[in-house]
PDB file of C-alpha atoms in Angstrom:
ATOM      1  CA  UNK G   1    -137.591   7.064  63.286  1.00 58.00           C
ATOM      2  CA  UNK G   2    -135.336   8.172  60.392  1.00 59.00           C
ATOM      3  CA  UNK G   3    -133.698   5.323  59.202  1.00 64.00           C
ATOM      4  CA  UNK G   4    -137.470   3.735  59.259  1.00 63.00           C
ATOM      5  CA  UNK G   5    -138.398   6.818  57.187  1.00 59.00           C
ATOM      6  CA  UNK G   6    -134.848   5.643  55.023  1.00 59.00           C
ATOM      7  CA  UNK G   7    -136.399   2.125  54.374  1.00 59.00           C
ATOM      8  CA  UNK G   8    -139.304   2.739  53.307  1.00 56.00           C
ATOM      9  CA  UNK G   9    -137.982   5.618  51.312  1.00 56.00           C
ATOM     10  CA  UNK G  10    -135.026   2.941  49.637  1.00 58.00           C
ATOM     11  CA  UNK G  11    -137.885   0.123  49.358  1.00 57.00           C
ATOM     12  CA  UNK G  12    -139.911   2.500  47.444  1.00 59.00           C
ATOM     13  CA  UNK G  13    -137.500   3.588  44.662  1.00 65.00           C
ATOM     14  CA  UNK G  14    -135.645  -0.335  44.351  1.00 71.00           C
ATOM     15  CA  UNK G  15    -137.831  -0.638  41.570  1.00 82.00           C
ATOM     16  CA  UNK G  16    -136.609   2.498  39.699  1.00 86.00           C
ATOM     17  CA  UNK G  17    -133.396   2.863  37.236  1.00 88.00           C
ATOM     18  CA  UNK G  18    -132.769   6.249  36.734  1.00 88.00           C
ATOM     19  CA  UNK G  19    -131.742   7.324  32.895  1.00 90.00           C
ATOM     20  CA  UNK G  20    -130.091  10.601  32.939  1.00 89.00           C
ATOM     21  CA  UNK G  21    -128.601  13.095  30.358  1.00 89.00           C
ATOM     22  CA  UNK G  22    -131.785  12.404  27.894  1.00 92.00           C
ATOM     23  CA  UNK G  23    -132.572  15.882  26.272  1.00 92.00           C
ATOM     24  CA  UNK G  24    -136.195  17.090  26.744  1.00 91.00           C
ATOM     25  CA  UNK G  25    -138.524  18.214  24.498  1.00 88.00           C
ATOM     26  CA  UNK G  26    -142.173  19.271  24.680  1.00 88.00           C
ATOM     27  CA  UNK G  27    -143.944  16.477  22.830  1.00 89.00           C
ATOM     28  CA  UNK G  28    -141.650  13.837  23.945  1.00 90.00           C
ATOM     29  CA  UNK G  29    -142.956  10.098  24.235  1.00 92.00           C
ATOM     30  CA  UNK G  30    -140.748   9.116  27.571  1.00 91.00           C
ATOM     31  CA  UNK G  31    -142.374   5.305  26.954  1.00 88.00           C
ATOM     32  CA  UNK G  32    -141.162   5.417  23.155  1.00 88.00           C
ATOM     33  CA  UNK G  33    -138.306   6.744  24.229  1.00 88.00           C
ATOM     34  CA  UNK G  34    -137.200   3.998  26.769  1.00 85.00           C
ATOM     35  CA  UNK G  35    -138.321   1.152  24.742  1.00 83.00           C
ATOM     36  CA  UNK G  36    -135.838   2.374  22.022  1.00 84.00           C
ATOM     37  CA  UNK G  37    -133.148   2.037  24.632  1.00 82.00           C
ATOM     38  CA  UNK G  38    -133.572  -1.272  25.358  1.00 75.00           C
ATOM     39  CA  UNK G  39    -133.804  -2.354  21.603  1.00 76.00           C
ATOM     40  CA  UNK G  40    -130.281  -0.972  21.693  1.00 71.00           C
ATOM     41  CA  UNK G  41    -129.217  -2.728  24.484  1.00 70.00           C
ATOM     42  CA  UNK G  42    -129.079  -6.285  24.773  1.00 63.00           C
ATOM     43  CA  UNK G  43    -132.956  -7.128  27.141  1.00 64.00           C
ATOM     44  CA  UNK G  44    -135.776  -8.380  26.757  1.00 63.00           C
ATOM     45  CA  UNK G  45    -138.986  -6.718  26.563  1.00 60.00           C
ATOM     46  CA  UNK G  46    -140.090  -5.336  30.461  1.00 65.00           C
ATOM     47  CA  UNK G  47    -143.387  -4.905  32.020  1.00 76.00           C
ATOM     48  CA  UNK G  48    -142.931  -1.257  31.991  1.00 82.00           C
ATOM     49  CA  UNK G  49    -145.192   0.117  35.430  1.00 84.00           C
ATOM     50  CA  UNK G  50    -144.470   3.972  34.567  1.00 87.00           C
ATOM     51  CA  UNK G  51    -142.016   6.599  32.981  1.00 90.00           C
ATOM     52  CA  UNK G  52    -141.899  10.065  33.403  1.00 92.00           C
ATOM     53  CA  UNK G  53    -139.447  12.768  34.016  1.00 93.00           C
ATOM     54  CA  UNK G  54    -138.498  13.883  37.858  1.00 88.00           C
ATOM     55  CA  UNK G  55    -138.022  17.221  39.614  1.00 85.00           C
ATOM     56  CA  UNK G  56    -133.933  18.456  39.546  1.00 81.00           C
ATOM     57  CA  UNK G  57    -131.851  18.025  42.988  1.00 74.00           C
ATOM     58  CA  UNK G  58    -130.616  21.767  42.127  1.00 78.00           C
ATOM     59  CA  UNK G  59    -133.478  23.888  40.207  1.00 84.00           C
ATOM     60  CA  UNK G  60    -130.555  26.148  39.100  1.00 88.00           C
ATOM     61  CA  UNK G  61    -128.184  23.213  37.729  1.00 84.00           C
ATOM     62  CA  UNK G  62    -128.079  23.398  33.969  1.00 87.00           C
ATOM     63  CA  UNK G  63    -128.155  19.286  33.911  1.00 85.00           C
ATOM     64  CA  UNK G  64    -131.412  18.055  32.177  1.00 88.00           C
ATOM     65  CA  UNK G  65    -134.405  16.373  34.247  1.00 91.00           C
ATOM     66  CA  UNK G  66    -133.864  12.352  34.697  1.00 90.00           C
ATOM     67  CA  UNK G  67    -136.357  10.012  33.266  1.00 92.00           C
ATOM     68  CA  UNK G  68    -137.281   7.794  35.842  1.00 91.00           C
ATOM     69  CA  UNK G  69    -138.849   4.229  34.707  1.00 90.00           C
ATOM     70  CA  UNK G  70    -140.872   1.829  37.259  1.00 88.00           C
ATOM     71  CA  UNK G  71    -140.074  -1.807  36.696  1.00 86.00           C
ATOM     72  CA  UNK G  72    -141.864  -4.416  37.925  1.00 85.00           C
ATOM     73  CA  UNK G  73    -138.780  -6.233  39.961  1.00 84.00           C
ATOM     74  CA  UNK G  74    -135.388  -5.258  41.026  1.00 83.00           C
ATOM     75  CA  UNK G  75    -133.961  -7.729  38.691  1.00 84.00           C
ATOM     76  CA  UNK G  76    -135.686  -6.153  36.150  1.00 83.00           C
ATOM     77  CA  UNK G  77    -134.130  -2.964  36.932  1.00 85.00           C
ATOM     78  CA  UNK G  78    -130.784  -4.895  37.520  1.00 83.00           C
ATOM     79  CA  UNK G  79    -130.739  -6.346  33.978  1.00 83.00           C
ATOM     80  CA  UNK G  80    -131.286  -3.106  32.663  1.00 84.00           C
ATOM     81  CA  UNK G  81    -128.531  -1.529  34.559  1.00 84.00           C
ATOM     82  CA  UNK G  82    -125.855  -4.229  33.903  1.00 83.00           C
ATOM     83  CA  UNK G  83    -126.844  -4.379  29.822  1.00 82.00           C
ATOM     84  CA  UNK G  84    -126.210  -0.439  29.625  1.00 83.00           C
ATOM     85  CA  UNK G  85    -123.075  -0.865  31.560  1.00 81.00           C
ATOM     86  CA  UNK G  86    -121.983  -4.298  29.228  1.00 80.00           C
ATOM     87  CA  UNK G  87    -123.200  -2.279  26.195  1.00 76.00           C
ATOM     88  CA  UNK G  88    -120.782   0.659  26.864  1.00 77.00           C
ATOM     89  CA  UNK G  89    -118.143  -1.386  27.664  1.00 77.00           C
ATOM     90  CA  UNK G  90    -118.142  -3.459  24.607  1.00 73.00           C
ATOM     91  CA  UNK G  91    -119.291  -1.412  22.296  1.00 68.00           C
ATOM     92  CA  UNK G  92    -117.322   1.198  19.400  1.00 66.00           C
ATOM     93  CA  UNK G  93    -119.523   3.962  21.300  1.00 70.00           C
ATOM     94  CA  UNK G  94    -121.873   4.487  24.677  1.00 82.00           C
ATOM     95  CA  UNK G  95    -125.250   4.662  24.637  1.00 85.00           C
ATOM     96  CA  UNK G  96    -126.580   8.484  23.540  1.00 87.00           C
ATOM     97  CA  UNK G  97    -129.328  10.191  22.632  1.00 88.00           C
ATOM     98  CA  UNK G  98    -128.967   9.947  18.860  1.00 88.00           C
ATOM     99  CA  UNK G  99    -129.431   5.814  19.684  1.00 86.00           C
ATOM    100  CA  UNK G 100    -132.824   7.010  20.765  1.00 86.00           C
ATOM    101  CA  UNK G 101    -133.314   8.833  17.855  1.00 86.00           C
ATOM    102  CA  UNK G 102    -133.033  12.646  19.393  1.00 88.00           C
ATOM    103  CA  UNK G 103    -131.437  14.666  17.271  1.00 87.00           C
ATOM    104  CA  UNK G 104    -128.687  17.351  18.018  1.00 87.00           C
ATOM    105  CA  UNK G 105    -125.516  16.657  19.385  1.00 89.00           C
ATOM    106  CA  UNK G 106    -125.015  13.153  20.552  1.00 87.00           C
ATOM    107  CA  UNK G 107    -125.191  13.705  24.420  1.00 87.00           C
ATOM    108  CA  UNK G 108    -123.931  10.351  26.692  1.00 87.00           C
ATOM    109  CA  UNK G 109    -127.210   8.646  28.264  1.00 87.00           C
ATOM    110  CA  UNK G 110    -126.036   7.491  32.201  1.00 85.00           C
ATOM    111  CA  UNK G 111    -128.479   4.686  33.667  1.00 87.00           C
ATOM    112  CA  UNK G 112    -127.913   3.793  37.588  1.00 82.00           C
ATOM    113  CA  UNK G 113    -130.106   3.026  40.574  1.00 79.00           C
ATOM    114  CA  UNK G 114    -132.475   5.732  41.879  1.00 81.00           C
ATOM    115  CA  UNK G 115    -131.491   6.468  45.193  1.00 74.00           C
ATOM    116  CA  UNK G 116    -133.264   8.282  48.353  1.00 67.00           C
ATOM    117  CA  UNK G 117    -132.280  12.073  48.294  1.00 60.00           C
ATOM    118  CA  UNK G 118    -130.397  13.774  49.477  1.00 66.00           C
ATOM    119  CA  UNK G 119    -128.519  11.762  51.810  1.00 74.00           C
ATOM    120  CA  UNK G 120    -127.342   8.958  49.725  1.00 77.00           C
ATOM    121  CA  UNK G 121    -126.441  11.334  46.322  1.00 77.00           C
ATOM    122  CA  UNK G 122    -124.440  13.424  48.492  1.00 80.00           C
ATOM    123  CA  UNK G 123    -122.681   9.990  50.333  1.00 83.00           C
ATOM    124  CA  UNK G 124    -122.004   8.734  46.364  1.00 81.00           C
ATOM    125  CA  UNK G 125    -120.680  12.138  45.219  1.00 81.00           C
ATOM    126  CA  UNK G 126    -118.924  12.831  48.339  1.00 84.00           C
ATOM    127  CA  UNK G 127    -116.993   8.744  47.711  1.00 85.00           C
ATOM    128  CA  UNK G 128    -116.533   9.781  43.681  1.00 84.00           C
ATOM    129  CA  UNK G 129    -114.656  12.375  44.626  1.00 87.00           C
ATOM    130  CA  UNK G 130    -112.595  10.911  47.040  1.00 84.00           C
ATOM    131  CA  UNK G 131    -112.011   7.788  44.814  1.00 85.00           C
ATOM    132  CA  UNK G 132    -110.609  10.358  42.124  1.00 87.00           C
ATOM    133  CA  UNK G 133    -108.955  12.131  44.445  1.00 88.00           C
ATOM    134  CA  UNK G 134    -106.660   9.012  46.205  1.00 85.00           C
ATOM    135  CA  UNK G 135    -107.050   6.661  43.086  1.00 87.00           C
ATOM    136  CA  UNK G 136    -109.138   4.236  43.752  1.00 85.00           C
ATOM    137  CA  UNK G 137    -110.329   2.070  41.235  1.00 84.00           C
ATOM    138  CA  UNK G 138    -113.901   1.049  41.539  1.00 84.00           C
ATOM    139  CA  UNK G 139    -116.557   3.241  43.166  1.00 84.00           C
ATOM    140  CA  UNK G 140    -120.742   1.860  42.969  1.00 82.00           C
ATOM    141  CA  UNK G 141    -124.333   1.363  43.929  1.00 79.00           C
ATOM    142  CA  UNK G 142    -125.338  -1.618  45.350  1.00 76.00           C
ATOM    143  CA  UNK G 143    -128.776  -1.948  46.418  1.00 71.00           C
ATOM    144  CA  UNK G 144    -128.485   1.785  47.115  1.00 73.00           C
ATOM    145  CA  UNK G 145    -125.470   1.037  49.219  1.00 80.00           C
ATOM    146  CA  UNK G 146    -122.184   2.856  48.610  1.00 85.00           C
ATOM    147  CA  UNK G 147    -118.894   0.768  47.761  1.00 86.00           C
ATOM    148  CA  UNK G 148    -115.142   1.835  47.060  1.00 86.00           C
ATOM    149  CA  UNK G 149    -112.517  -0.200  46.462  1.00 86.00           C
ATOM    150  CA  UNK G 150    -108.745   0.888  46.186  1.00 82.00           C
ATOM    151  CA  UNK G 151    -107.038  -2.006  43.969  1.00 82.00           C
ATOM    152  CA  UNK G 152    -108.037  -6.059  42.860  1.00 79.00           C
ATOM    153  CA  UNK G 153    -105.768  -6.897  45.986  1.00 78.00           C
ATOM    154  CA  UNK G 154    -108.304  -5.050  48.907  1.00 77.00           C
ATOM    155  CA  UNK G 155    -111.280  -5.401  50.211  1.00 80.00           C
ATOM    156  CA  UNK G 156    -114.616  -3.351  49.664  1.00 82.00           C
ATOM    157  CA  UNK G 157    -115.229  -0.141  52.195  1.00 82.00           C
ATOM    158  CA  UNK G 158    -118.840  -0.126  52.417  1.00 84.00           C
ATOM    159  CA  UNK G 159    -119.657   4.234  53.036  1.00 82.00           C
ATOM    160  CA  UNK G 160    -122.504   4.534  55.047  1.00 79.00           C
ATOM    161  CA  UNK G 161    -122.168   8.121  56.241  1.00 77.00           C
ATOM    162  CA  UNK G 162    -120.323  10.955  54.914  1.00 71.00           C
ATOM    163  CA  UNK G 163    -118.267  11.321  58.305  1.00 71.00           C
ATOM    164  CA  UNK G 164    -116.639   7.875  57.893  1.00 65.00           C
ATOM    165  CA  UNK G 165    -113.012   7.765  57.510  1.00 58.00           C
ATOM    166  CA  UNK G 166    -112.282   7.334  54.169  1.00 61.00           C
ATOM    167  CA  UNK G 167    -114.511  10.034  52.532  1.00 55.00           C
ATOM    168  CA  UNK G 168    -113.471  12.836  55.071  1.00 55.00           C
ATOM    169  CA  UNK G 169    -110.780  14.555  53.144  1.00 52.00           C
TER     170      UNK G 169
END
């Protein structure tokens, strides 16, 4: 009954980057606001379903709300994704809020995959930290699916619960 409750709950949100880090104010435009990220990123136009901010994982955590946008496809959300992640990497400079026009201090803008809490976010932060910890070099999301790899040479451990052997410390 729970990993049905898990599907439908992963179906649900496969739709849905996640943009985190954006700083919040009261008259903010969150559809203005995500349609000047992709003119700084390398996309297309998107049939853009909805935007708005979502509830925090930890009401006492200092880390701002994440705007979460609903796309009309996973590849949509895909290409969005992998354009963020191509812009940082090739750019002088990541994406941040001054890009979407915010002013204040330039604060980094993360986009990623919004995935089913809590399970899953603790599985991913649980595998960061244990890819720090024993240097691994690549830890992602795939289809809301945890990966870790150590070196170029191995191949991927797929983390599906936080008792499996390589995140227990």
């Amino acid at each position: 009954m729970q990993s049905a409750v898990e599907t439908v709950d992963k179906s649900s949100r496969s739709l849905n980057p996640e943009i985190q880090c954006v700083p919040e104010k009261r008259t903010e435009n969150l559809l203005e606001i995500f349609k000047k990220m992709y003119k700084e990123i390398p996309i297309t136009d998107t049939g853009i379903c909805s935007v708005f901010r979502i509830a925090k994982f930890n009401p006492q955590s200092a880390r701002l709300r994440s705007i979460l946008v609903t796309l009309p496809s996973e590849p949509h959300r895909d290409n969005i994704i992998s354009a963020v992640r191509r812009g940082n990497k090739n750019q002088l400079s990541s994406l941040t809020s001054a890009h979407l026009g915010i002013h204040g201090d330039a604060i980094n803008i993360h986009v990623s995959q919004h995935l089913p809490p809590p399970h899953t976010k603790k599985i991913h932060a649980a595998a960061r930290k244990v890819s720090k910890e024993r240097d691994c070099k690549y830890t992602w999301l795939r289809f809301g699916r945890v990966h870790i790899i150590k070196d170029d040479t191995l191949t991927t451990v797929l983390i599906k619960e936080l008792k499996d052997k390589l995140v227990q410390p």
